[in-house]
PDB file of C-alpha atoms in Angstrom:
ATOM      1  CA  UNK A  21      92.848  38.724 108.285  1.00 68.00           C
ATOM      2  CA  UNK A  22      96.460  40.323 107.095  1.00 70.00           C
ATOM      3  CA  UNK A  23      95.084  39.225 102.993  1.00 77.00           C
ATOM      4  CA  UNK A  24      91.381  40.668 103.630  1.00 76.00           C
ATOM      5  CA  UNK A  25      90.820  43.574 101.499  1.00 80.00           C
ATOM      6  CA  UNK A  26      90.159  46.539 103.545  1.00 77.00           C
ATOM      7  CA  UNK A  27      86.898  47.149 101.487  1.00 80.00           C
ATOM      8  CA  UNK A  28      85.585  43.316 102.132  1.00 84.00           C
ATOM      9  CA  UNK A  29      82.655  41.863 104.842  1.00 90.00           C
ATOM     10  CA  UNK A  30      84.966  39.951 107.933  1.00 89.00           C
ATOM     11  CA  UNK A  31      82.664  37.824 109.304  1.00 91.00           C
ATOM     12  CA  UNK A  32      82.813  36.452 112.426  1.00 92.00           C
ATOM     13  CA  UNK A  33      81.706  33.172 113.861  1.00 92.00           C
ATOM     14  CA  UNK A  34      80.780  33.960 117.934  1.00 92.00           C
ATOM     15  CA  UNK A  35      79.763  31.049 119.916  1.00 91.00           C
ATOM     16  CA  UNK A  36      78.642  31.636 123.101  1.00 91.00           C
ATOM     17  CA  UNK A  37      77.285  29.404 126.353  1.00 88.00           C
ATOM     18  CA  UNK A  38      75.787  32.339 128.807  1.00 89.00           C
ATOM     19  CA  UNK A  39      75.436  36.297 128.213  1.00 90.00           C
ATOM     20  CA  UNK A  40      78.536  36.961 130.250  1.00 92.00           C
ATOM     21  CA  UNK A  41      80.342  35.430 127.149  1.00 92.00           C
ATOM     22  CA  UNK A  42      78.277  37.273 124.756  1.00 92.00           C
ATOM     23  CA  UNK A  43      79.088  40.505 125.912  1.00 92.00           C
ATOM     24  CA  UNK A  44      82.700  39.438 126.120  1.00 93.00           C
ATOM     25  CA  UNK A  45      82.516  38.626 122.482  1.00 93.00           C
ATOM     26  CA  UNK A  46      80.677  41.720 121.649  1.00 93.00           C
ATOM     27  CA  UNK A  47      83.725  43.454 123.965  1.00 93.00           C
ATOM     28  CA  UNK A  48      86.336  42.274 121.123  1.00 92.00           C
ATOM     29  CA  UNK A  49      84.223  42.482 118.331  1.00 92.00           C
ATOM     30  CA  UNK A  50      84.104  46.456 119.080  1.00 92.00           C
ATOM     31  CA  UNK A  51      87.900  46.775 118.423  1.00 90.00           C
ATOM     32  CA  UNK A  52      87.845  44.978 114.750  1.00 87.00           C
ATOM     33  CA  UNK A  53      86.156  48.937 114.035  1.00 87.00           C
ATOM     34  CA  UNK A  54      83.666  48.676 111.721  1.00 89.00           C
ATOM     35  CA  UNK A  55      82.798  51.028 109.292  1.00 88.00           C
ATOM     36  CA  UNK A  56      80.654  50.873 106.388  1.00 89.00           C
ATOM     37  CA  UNK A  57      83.830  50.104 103.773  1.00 89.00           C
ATOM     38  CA  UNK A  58      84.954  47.653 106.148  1.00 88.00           C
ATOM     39  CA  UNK A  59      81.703  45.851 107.978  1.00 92.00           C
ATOM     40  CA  UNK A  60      81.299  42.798 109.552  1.00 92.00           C
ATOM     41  CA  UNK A  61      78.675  40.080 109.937  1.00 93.00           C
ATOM     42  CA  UNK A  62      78.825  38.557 113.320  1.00 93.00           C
ATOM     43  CA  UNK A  63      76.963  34.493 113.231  1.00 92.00           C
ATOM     44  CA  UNK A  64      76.257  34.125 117.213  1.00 90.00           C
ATOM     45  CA  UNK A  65      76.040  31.007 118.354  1.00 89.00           C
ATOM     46  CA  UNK A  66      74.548  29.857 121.505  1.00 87.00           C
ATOM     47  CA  UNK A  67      75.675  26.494 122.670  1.00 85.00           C
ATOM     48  CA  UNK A  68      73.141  24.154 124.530  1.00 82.00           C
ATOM     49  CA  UNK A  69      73.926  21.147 125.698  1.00 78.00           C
ATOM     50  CA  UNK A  70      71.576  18.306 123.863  1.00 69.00           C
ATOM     51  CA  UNK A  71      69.474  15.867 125.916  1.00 70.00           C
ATOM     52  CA  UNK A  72      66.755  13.981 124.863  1.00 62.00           C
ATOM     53  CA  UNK A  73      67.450  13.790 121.180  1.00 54.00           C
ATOM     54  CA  UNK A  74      69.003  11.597 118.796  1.00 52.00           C
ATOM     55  CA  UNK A  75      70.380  14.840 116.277  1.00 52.00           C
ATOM     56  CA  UNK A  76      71.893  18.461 116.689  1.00 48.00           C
ATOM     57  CA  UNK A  77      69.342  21.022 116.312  1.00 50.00           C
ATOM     58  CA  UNK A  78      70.266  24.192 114.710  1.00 50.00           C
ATOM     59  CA  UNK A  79      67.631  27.311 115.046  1.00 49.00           C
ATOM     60  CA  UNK A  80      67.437  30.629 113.700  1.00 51.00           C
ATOM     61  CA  UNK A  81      66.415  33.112 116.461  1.00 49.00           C
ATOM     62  CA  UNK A  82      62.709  34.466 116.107  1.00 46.00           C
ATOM     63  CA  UNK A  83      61.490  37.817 117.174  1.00 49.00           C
ATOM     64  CA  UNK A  84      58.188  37.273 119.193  1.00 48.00           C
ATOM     65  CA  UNK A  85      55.555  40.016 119.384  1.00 44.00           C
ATOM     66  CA  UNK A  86      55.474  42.129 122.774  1.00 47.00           C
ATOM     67  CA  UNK A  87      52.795  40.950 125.301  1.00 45.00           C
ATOM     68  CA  UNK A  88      52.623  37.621 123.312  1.00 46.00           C
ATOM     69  CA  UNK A  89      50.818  35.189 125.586  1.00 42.00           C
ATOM     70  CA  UNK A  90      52.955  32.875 127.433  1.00 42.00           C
ATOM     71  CA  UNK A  91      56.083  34.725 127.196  1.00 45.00           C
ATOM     72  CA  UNK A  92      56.010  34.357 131.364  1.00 45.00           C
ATOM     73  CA  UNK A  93      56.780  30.633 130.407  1.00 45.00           C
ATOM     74  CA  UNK A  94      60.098  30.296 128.942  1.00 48.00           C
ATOM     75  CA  UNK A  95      62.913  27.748 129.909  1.00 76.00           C
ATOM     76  CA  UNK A  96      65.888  29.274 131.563  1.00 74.00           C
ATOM     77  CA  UNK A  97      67.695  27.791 128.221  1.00 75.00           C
ATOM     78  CA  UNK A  98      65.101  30.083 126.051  1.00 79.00           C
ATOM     79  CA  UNK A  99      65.663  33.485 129.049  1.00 85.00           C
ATOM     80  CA  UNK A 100      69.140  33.129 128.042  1.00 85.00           C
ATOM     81  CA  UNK A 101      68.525  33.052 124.003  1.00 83.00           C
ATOM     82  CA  UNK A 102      66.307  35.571 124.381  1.00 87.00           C
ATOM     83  CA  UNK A 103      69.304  37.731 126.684  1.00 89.00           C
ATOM     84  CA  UNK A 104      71.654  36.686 124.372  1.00 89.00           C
ATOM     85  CA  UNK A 105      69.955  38.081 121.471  1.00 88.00           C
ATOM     86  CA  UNK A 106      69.305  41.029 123.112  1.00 91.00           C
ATOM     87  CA  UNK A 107      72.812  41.688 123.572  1.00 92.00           C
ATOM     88  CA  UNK A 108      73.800  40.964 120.166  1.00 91.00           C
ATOM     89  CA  UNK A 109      70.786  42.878 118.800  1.00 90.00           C
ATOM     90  CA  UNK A 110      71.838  46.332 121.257  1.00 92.00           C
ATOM     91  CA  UNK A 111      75.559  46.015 119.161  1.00 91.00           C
ATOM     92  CA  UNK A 112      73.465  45.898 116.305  1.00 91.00           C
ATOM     93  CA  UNK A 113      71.614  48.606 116.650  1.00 92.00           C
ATOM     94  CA  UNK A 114      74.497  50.440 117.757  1.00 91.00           C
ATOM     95  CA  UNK A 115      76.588  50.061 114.431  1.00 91.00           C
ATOM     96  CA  UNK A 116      75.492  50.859 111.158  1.00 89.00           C
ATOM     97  CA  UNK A 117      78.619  48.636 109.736  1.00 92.00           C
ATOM     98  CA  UNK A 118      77.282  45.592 111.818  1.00 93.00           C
ATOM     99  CA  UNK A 119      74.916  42.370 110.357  1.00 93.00           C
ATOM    100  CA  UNK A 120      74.218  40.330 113.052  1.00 92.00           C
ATOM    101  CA  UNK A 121      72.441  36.541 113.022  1.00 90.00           C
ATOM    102  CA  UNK A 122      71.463  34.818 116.250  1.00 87.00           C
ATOM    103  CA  UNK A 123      71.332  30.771 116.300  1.00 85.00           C
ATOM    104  CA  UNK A 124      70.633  28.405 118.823  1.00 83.00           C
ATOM    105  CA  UNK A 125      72.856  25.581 119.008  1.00 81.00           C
ATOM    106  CA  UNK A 126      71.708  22.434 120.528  1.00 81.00           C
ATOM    107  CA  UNK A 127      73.945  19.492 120.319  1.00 82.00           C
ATOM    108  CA  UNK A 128      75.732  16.982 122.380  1.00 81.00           C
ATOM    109  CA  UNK A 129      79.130  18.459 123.768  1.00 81.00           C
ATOM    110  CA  UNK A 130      81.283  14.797 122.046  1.00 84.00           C
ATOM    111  CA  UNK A 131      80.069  16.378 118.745  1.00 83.00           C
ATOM    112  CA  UNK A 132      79.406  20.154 119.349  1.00 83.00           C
ATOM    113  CA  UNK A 133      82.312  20.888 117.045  1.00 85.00           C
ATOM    114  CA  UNK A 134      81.281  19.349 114.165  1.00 86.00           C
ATOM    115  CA  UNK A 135      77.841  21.094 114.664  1.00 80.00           C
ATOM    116  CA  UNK A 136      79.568  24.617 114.823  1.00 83.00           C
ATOM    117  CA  UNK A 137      81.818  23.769 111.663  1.00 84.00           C
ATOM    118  CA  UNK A 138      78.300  21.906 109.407  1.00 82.00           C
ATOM    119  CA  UNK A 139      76.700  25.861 110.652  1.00 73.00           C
TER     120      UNK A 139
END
């Protein structure tokens, strides 16, 4: 960070497991002080552990429509991506300076980092 110009993008790689960590990230993203000169990109991971599958899955968050059918349904892995994004969208919307991108994560924990680093 000491060689980034002060009129460059930081971007900023937050992986996260729950909400609690998401708005802990958010928390320390908040003192990096954005502005529009100096703005920053936050790529939010959420972590899930992988079972069932032979491969990581890597998924970009999609906005549903309101009262879409179903939405009653959701996984307590999908309540928490859809918290999650939440969240992150809120600090959005809060910042002008701010880009955020939501992913969802799922990959066995032996190989998690090398899923995080190939995102």
């Amino acid at each position: 960070m000491q060689k980034l110009r002060l009129d460059a993008e930081l971007r900023i790689l937050a992986c996260v497991h729950n909400t609690r960590q998401a708005a802990g990230i958010i928390s320390l993203i908040e003192y990096f002080n954005a502005t529009r000169l100096s703005p920053i990109h936050v790529f939010s991971l959420y972590l899930v552990e992988l079972t069932g599958r032979a491969g990581a899955l890597v998924a970009a968050h999609m906005e549903k429509p309101g009262g879409q059918p179903g939405a009653q349904n959701l996984t307590r892995s999908q309540e928490e991506l859809e918290s999650i994004n939440s969240i992150f969208g809120a600090f959005r919307e809060a910042y002008d300076a701010v880009r955020v991108e939501t992913l969802n994560v799922v990959s066995a924990y032996a190989t998690i980092h090398e899923d995080i680093y190939n995102s």
